[in-house]
Coordinates of C-alpha atoms and ligand atoms in Angstrom, one line a residue:
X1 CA 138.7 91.6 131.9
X2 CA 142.3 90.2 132.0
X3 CA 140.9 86.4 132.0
X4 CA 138.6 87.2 129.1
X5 CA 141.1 88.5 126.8
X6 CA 143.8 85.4 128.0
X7 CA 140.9 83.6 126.6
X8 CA 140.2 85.2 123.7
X9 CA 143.8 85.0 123.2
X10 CA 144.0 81.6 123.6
X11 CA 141.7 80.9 121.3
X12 CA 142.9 83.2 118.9
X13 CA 145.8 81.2 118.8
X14 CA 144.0 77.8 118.8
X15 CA 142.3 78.7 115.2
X16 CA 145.3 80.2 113.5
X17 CA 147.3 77.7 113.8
X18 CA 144.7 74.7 113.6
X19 CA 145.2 72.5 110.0
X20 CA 142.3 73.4 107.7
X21 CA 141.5 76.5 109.3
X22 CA 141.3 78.0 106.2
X23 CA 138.6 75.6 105.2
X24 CA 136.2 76.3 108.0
X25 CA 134.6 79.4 106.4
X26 CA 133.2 77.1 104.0
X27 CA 131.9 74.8 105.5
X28 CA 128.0 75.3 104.9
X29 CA 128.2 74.6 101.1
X30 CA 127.3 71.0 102.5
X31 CA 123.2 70.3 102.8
X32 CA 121.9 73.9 102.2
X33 CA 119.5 75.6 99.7
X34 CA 120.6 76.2 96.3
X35 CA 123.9 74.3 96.6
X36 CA 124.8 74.7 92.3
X37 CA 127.1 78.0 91.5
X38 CA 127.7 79.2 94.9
X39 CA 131.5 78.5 94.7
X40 CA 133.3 81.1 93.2
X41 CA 137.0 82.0 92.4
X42 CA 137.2 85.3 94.6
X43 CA 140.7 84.8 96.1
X44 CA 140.3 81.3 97.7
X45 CA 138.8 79.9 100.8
X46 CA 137.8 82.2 103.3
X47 CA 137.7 85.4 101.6
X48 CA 134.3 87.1 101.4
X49 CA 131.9 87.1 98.3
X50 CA 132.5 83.2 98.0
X51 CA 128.8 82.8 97.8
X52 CA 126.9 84.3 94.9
X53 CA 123.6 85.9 95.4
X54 CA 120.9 84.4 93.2
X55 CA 116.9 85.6 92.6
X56 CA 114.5 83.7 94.8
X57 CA 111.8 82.2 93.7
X58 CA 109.5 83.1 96.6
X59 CA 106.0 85.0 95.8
X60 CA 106.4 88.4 96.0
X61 CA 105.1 90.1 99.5
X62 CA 103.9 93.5 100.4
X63 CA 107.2 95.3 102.1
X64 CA 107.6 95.8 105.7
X65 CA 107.7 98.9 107.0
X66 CA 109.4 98.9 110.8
X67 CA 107.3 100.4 113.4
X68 CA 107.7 103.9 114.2
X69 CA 108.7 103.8 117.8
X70 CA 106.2 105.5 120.1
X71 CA 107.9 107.4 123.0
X72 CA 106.8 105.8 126.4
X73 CA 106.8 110.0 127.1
X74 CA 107.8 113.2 126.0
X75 CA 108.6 116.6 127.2
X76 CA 109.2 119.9 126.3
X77 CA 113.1 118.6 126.3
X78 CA 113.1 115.4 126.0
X79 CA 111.9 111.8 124.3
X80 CA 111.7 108.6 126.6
X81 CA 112.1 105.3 124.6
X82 CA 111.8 101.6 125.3
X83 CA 114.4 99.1 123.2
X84 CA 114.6 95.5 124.3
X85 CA 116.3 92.6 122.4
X86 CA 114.2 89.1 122.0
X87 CA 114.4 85.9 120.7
X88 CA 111.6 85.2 118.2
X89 CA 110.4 83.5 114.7
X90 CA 110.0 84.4 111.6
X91 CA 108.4 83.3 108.3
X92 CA 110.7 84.2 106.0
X93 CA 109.0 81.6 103.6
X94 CA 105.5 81.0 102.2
X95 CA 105.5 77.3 102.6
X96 CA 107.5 75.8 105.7
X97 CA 108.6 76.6 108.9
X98 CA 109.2 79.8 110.8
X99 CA 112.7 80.5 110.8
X100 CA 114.8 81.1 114.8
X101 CA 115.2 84.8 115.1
X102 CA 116.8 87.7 117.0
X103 CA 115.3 91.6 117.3
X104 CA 114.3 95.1 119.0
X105 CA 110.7 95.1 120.4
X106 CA 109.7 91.9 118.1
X107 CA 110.4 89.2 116.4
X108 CA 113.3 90.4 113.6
X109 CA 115.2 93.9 112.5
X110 CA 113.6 96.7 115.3
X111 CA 111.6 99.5 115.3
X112 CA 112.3 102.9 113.4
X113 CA 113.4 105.1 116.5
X114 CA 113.1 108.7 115.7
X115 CA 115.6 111.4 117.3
X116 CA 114.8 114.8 117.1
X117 CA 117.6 117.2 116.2
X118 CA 118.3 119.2 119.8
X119 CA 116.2 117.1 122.2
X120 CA 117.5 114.9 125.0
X121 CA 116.6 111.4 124.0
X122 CA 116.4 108.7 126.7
X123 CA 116.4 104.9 125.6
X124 CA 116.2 102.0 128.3
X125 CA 118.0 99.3 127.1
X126 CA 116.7 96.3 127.9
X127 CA 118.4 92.3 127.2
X128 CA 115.8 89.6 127.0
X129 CA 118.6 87.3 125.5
X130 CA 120.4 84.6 127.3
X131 CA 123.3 86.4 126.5
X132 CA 125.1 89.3 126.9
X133 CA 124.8 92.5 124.2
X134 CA 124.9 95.9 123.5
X135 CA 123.1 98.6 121.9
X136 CA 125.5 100.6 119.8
X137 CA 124.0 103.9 118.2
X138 CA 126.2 103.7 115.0
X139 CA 126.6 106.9 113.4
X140 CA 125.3 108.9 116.6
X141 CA 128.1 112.1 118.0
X142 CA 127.5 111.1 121.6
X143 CA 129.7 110.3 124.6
X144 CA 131.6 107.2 124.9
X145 CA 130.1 106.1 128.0
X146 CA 126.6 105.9 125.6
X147 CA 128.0 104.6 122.9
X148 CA 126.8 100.9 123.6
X149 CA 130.0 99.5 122.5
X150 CA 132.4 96.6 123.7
X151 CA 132.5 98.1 127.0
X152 CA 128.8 98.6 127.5
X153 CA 127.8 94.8 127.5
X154 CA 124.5 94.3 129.4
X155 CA 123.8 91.0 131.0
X156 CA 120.5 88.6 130.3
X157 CA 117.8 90.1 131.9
X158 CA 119.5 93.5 132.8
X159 CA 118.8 97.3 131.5
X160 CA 120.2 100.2 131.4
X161 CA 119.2 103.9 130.4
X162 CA 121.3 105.7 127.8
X163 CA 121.3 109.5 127.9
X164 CA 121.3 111.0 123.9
X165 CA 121.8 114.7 123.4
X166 CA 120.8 114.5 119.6
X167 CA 123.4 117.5 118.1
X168 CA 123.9 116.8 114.2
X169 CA 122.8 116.8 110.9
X170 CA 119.2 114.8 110.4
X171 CA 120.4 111.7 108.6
X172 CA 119.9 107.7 108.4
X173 CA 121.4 106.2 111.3
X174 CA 121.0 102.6 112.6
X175 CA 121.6 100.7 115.7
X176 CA 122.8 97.4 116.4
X177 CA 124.3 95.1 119.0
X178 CA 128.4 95.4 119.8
X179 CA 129.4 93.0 122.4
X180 CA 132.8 91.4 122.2
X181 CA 132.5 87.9 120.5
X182 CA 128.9 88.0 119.1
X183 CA 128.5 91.3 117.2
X184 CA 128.4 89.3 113.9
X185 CA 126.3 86.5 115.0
X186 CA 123.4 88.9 116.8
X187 CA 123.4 91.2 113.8
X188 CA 122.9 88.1 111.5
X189 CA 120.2 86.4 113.1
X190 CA 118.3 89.8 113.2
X191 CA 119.4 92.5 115.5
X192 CA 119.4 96.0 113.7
X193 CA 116.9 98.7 113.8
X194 CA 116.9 102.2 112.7
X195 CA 117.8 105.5 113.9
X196 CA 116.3 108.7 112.1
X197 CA 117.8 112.2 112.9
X198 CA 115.3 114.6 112.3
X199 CA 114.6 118.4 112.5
X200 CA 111.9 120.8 112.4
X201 CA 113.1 122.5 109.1
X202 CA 111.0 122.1 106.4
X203 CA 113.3 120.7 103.7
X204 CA 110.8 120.1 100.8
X205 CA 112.1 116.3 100.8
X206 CA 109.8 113.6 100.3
X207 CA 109.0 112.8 104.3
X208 CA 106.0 110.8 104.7
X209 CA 107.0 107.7 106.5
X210 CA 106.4 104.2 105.0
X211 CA 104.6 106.9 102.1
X212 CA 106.9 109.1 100.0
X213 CA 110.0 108.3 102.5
X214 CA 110.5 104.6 102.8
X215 CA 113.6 102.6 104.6
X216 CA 115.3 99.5 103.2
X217 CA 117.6 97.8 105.1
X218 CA 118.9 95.2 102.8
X219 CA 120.8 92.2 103.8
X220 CA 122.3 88.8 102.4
X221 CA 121.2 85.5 104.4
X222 CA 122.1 81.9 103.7
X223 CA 119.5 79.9 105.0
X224 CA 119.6 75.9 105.9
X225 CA 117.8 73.6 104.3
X226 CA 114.9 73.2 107.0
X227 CA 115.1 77.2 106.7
X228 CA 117.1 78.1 109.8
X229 CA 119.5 80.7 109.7
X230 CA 122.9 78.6 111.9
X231 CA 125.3 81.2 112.1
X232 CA 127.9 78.7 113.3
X233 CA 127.4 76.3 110.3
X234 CA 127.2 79.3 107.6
X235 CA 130.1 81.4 109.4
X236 CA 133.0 82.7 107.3
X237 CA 136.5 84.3 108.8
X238 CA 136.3 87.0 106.2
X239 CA 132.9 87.6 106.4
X240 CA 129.8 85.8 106.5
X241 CA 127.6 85.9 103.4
X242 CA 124.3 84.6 102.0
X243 CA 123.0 84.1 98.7
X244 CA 119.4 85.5 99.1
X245 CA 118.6 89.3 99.7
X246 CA 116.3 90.3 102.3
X247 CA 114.7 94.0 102.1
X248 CA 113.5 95.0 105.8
X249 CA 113.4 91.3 106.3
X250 CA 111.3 90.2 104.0
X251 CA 112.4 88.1 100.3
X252 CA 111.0 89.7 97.0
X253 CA 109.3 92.4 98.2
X254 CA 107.0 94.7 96.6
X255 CA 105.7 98.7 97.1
X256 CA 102.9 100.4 95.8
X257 CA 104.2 104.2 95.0
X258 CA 101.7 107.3 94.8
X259 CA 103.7 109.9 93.7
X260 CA 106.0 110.9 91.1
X261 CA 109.3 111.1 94.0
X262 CA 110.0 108.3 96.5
X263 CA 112.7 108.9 98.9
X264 CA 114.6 105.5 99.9
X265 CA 116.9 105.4 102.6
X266 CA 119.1 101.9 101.7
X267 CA 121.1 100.5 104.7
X268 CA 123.4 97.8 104.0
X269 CA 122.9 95.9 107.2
X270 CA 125.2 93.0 106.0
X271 CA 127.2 91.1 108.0
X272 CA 130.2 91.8 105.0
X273 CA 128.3 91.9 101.5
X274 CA 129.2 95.0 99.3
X275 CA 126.4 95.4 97.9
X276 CA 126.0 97.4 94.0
X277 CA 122.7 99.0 93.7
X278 CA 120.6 99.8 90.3
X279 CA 117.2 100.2 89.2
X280 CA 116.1 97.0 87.0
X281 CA 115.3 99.8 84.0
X282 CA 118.7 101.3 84.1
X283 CA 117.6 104.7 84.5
X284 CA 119.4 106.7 86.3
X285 CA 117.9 107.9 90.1
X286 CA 119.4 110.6 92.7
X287 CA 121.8 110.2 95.8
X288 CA 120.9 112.8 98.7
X289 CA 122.3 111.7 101.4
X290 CA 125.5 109.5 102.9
X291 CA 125.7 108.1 106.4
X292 CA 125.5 111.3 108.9
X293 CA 123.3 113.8 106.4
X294 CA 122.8 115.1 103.2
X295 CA 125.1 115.3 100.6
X296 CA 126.1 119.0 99.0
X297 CA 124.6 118.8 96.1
X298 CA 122.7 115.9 94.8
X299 CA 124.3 113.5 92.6
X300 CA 122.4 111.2 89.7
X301 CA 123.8 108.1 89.4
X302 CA 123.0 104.9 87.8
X303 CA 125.4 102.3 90.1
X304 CA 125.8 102.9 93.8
X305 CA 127.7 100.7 96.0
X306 CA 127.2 100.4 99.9
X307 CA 129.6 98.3 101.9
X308 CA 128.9 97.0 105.3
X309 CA 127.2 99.7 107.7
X310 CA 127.3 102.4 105.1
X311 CA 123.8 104.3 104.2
X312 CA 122.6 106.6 101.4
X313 CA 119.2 108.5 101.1
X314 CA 118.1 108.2 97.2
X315 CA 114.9 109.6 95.0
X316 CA 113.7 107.8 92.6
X317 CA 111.5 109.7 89.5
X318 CA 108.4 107.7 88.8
X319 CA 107.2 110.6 87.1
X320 CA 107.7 109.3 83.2
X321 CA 106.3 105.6 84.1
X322 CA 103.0 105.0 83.7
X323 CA 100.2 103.6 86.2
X324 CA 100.6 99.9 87.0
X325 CA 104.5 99.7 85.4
X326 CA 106.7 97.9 87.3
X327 CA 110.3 99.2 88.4
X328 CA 112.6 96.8 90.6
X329 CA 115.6 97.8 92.6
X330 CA 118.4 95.4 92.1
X331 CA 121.7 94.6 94.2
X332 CA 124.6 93.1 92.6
X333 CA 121.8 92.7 89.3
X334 CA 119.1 91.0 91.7
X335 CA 116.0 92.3 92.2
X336 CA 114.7 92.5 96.0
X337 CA 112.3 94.8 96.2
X338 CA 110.0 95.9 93.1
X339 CA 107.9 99.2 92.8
X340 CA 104.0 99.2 91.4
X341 CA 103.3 102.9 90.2
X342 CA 99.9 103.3 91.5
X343 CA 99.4 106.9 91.1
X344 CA 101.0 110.0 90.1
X345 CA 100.2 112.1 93.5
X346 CA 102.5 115.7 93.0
X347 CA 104.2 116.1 96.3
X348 CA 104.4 119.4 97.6
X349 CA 107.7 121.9 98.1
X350 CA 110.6 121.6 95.7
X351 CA 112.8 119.1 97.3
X352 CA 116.2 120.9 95.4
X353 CA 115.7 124.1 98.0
X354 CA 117.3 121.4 100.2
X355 CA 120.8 121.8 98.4
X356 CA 121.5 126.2 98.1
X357 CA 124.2 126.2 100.3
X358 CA 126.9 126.2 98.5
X359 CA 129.3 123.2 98.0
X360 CA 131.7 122.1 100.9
X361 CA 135.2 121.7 99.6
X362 CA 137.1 118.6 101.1
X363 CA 140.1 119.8 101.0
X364 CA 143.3 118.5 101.4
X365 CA 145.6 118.1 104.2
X366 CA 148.5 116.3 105.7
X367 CA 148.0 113.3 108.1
X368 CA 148.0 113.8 111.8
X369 CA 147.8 109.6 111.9
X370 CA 148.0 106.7 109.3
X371 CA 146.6 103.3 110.3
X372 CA 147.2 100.4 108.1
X373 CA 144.9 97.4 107.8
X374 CA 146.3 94.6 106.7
X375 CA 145.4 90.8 106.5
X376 CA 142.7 87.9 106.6
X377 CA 140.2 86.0 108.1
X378 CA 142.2 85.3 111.8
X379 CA 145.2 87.3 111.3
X380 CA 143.1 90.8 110.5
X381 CA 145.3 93.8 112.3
X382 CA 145.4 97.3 112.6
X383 CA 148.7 98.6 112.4
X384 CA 150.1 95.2 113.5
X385 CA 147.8 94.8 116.5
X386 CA 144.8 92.9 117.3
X387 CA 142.2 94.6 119.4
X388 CA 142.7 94.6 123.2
X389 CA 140.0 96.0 125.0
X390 CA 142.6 96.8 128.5
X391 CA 144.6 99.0 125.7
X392 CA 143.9 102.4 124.2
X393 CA 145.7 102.6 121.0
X394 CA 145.1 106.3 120.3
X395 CA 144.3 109.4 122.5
X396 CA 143.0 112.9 121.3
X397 CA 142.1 116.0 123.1
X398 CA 138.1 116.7 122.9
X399 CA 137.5 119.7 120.2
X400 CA 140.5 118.8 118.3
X401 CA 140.2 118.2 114.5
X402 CA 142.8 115.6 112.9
X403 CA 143.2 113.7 109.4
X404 CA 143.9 110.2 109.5
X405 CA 144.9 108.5 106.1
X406 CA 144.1 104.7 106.5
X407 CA 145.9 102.6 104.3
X408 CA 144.9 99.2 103.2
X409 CA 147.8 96.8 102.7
X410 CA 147.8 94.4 100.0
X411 CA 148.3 90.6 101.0
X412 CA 149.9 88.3 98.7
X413 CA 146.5 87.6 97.3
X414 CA 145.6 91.1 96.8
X415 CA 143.1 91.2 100.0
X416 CA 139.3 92.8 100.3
X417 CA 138.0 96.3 100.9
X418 CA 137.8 97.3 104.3
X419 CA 134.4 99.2 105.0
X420 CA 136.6 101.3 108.0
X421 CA 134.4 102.8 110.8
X422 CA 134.8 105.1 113.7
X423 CA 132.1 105.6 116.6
X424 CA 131.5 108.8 117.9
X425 CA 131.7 111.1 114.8
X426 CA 131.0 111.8 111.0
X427 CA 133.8 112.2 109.1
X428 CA 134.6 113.6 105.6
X429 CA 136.5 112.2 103.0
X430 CA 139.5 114.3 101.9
X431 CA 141.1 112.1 99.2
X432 CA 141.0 108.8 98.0
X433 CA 144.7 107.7 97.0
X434 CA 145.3 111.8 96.3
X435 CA 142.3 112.6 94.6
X436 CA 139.5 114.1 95.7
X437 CA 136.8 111.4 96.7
X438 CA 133.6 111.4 93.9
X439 CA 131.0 113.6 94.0
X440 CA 128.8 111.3 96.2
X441 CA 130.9 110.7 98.9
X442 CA 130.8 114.4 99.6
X443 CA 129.2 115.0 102.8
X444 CA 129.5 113.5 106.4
X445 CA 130.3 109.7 106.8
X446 CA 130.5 107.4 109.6
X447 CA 132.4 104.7 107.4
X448 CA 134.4 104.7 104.2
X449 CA 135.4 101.5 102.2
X450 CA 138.9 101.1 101.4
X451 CA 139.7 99.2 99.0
X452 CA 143.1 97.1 98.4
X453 CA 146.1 98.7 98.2
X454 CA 143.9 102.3 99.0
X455 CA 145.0 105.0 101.3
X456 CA 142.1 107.0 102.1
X457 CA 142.2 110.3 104.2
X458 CA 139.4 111.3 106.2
X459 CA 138.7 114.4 108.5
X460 CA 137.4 114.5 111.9
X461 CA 136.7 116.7 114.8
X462 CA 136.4 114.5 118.3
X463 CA 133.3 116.4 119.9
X464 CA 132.5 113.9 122.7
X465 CA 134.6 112.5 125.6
X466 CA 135.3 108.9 126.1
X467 CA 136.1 106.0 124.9
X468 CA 134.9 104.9 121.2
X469 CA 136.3 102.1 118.6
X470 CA 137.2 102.1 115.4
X471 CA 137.5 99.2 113.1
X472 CA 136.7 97.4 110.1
X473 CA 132.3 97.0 109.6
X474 CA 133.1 93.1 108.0
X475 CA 131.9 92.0 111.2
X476 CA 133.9 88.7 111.1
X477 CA 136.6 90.8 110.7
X478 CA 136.0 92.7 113.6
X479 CA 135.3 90.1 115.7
X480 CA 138.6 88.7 114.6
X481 CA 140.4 91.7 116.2
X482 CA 140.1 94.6 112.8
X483 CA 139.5 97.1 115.7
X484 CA 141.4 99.8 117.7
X485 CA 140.3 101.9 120.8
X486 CA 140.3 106.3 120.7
X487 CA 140.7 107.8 124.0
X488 CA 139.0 111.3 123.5
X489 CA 139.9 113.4 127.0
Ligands
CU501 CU1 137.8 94.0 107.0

């Protein structure tokens, strides 16, 4: 482990000092698809967002719903699952070839791996790569030792059995590979799938999978102009970035809705996009959930922005359109994934009996910690340091509860928002810069954007032993060294 961070070090050196670093982000405007209008003046070279999406012009295709993954066995306790990581292919276009891919029991994204509130869920892990990975469960309350992180790297052709005690709010959770030095380039080239918490309590939500309750894990991809997806070419320091949107992994991508709610959990699986969401119509539509459950109260809202990592559950009222309308969702103003009313089917229960209790205050409260993240592409740190996986940069006693108010440090040229995550728990947001955070960020969170110049406060309480991370979800960034390691003992 000593050799391998000498190395990393080394080369961490090597690039920040190299003339024209700054350049290499960029380097894939040359020879790819849509070269016209990608530059753009957001801060210079290597920043993120330096490539703009645009609307495909690729027919539309019916959406992909991920597989619900059946357990290999189940008891009275406990679920047994199967995950292993491939290489495959993918058409992501209708004329032309199939596209080099990475995913979880298939060819791209994974399966839909259901976790039952208060069962023992056992998943063996296994890598059919030629390289090493890991199988992080972000957003899950469980032990270090599972938490598939840095530490938990599994070698080509290896498995491994992870143990899951499933103890926390039902929610939309996903899962995706960790390993030091090719988080960002696995998750790009198609390694997330997703994790649903789930209980027995009838909530009167929309819940009919791939019906009423539909997942979209939306993504930005730049692809070459033979199609290929050459995360080396296309790679930025600050965050790598595409200019076409892919919903489940599929481009312009249609639904056909029965009934007057549908219930849309949206993941922003991006490797660093921050990604605005509407509906093409303007209307308004409903927030329920954040990252780790649902919110307090539902919230109506007309924008909604996810960065990296982050997840909301929203309903969207078909109720006033009429048979055969037409009703896209957007991101950033482009439509991915459009929304054919093909009946008005009433669901049954009254999905608001899913909000009585009354409203959790986040109050406030003085810091126990404050991190600061500051910097850019090579030089990204967390309170001055760069992450060293022989080093635990904070320890906390298991069962204790502590605010930490993470501060993002302007650069001289202003810097990006932060999308800051921390294995292991759900969080709530106390304040943003002193006031309380808005209405839809209240409820539990795995990951909070922090924009530049922000100090946010968040509140946890460290359940599980071990070790976990924490760092910034750009995952250029993180692979940069944005990250810090909790001791919980
Ligand atoms: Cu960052």
């Amino acid at each position: 482990m000593v050799i391998v961070s000498i190395v990393i070090g080394l080369f961490l050196l090597l690039f920040t000092f190299a003339p024209g670093n700054w350049m290499m982000g960029n380097r894939s405007f040359m020879g790819d698809r849509n070269d016209g209008g990608m530059m753009h003046g957001n801060g210079g070279m290597g920043r993120g967002g330096t490539v703009e999406l645009v609307s495909s012009n690729e027919p539309n295709q019916r959406l992909p719903i991920p597989e619900r993954l059946r357990p290999d066995r189940v008891t009275d306790e406990a679920l047994y699952y199967t995950v292993r990581t491939e290489r495959g292919e993918h058409r992501f276009f209708n004329q032309g070839v199939s596209t080099e891919t990475l995913g979880y029991n298939g060819n791209l994204l994974g399966p839909m791996i259901e976790l039952p509130a208060g069962k023992t869920v056992y998943i063996n892990t296994i890598n059919q790569l030629d390289e090493p990975t890991s199988f992080h469960w972000h957003g899950l309350v469980i032990p270090g030792a599972e938490d598939g992180g840095p530490h938990q790297s599994i070698a080509p052709g290896e498995q491994r059995q992870v143990r899951l005690d499933i103890d926390q709010e039902p929610g939309t959770l996903w899962f995706h590979p960790h390993p030091m030095g090719a988080t960002a380039e696995q998750v790009y080239l198609g390694l997330a799938g997703l994790l649903y918490v789930t209980d027995q309590t009838k909530t009167g939500l929309p819940n009919e999978y791939g019906v009423d309750d539909i997942p979209l894990i939306v993504q930005d991809r730049l692809f070459t102009a033979d199609g290929q997806l050459d995360y080396d070419r296309q790679m930025n320091i600050d965050g790598t970035v595409g200019d076409t949107l892919i919903a489940n992994g599929a481009i312009n991508t249609t639904f056909d809705v029965t009934t007057n709610t549908l219930r849309v959990r949206l993941v922003n699986g991006s490797n660093a996009r921050n990604l605005d969401f509407s509906l093409s119509n303007g209307e308004a539509f409903t927030q329920i959930a954040t990252d780790g459950g649902l919110l307090d109260q539902p919230v109506s809202l007309e924008t909604l922005t996810l960065t990296p990592s982050e997840r909301a559950e929203i309903l969207i009222d078909f109720s006033d359109l009429s048979l055969e309308d037409d009703l896209a969702l957007q991101a950033d103003g482009i439509p991915f994934t459009t929304f054919t009313v093909r009946d008005h089917i009433e669901q049954d229960g009254d999905w608001t009996a899913a909000f009585t209790e009354a409203p959790v205050t986040n109050e406030s409260s003085e810091a126990d910690r404050r991190l600061t993240l500051f910097g850019m592409g090579n030089m990204v740190t967390i309170d001055g340091k760069q992450f060293d996986p022989d080093r635990i940069d904070i320890n906390v006693r298991q069962g204790s509860t502590e605010v930490w108010e993470i501060y993002n440090r302007e650069d001289m040229m202003g810097g990006m928002t932060h999308p800051f995550h921390v294995h292991g728990v759900q969080f709530r947001i106390l304040e943003r810069d002193g006031k309380p955070p808005p209405d839809n960020e209240r409820g539990w969170k795995d990951t909070v954007a922090v924009a530049p110049g922000e100090k946010v406060s968040i509140e946890m309480t460290f359940r599980e032993t071990g070790t976990f991370m924490y760092h910034c979800h750009i995952l250029e960034h993180e692979e940069n060294g944005m990250m810090g390691q909790l001791k919980v003992d």
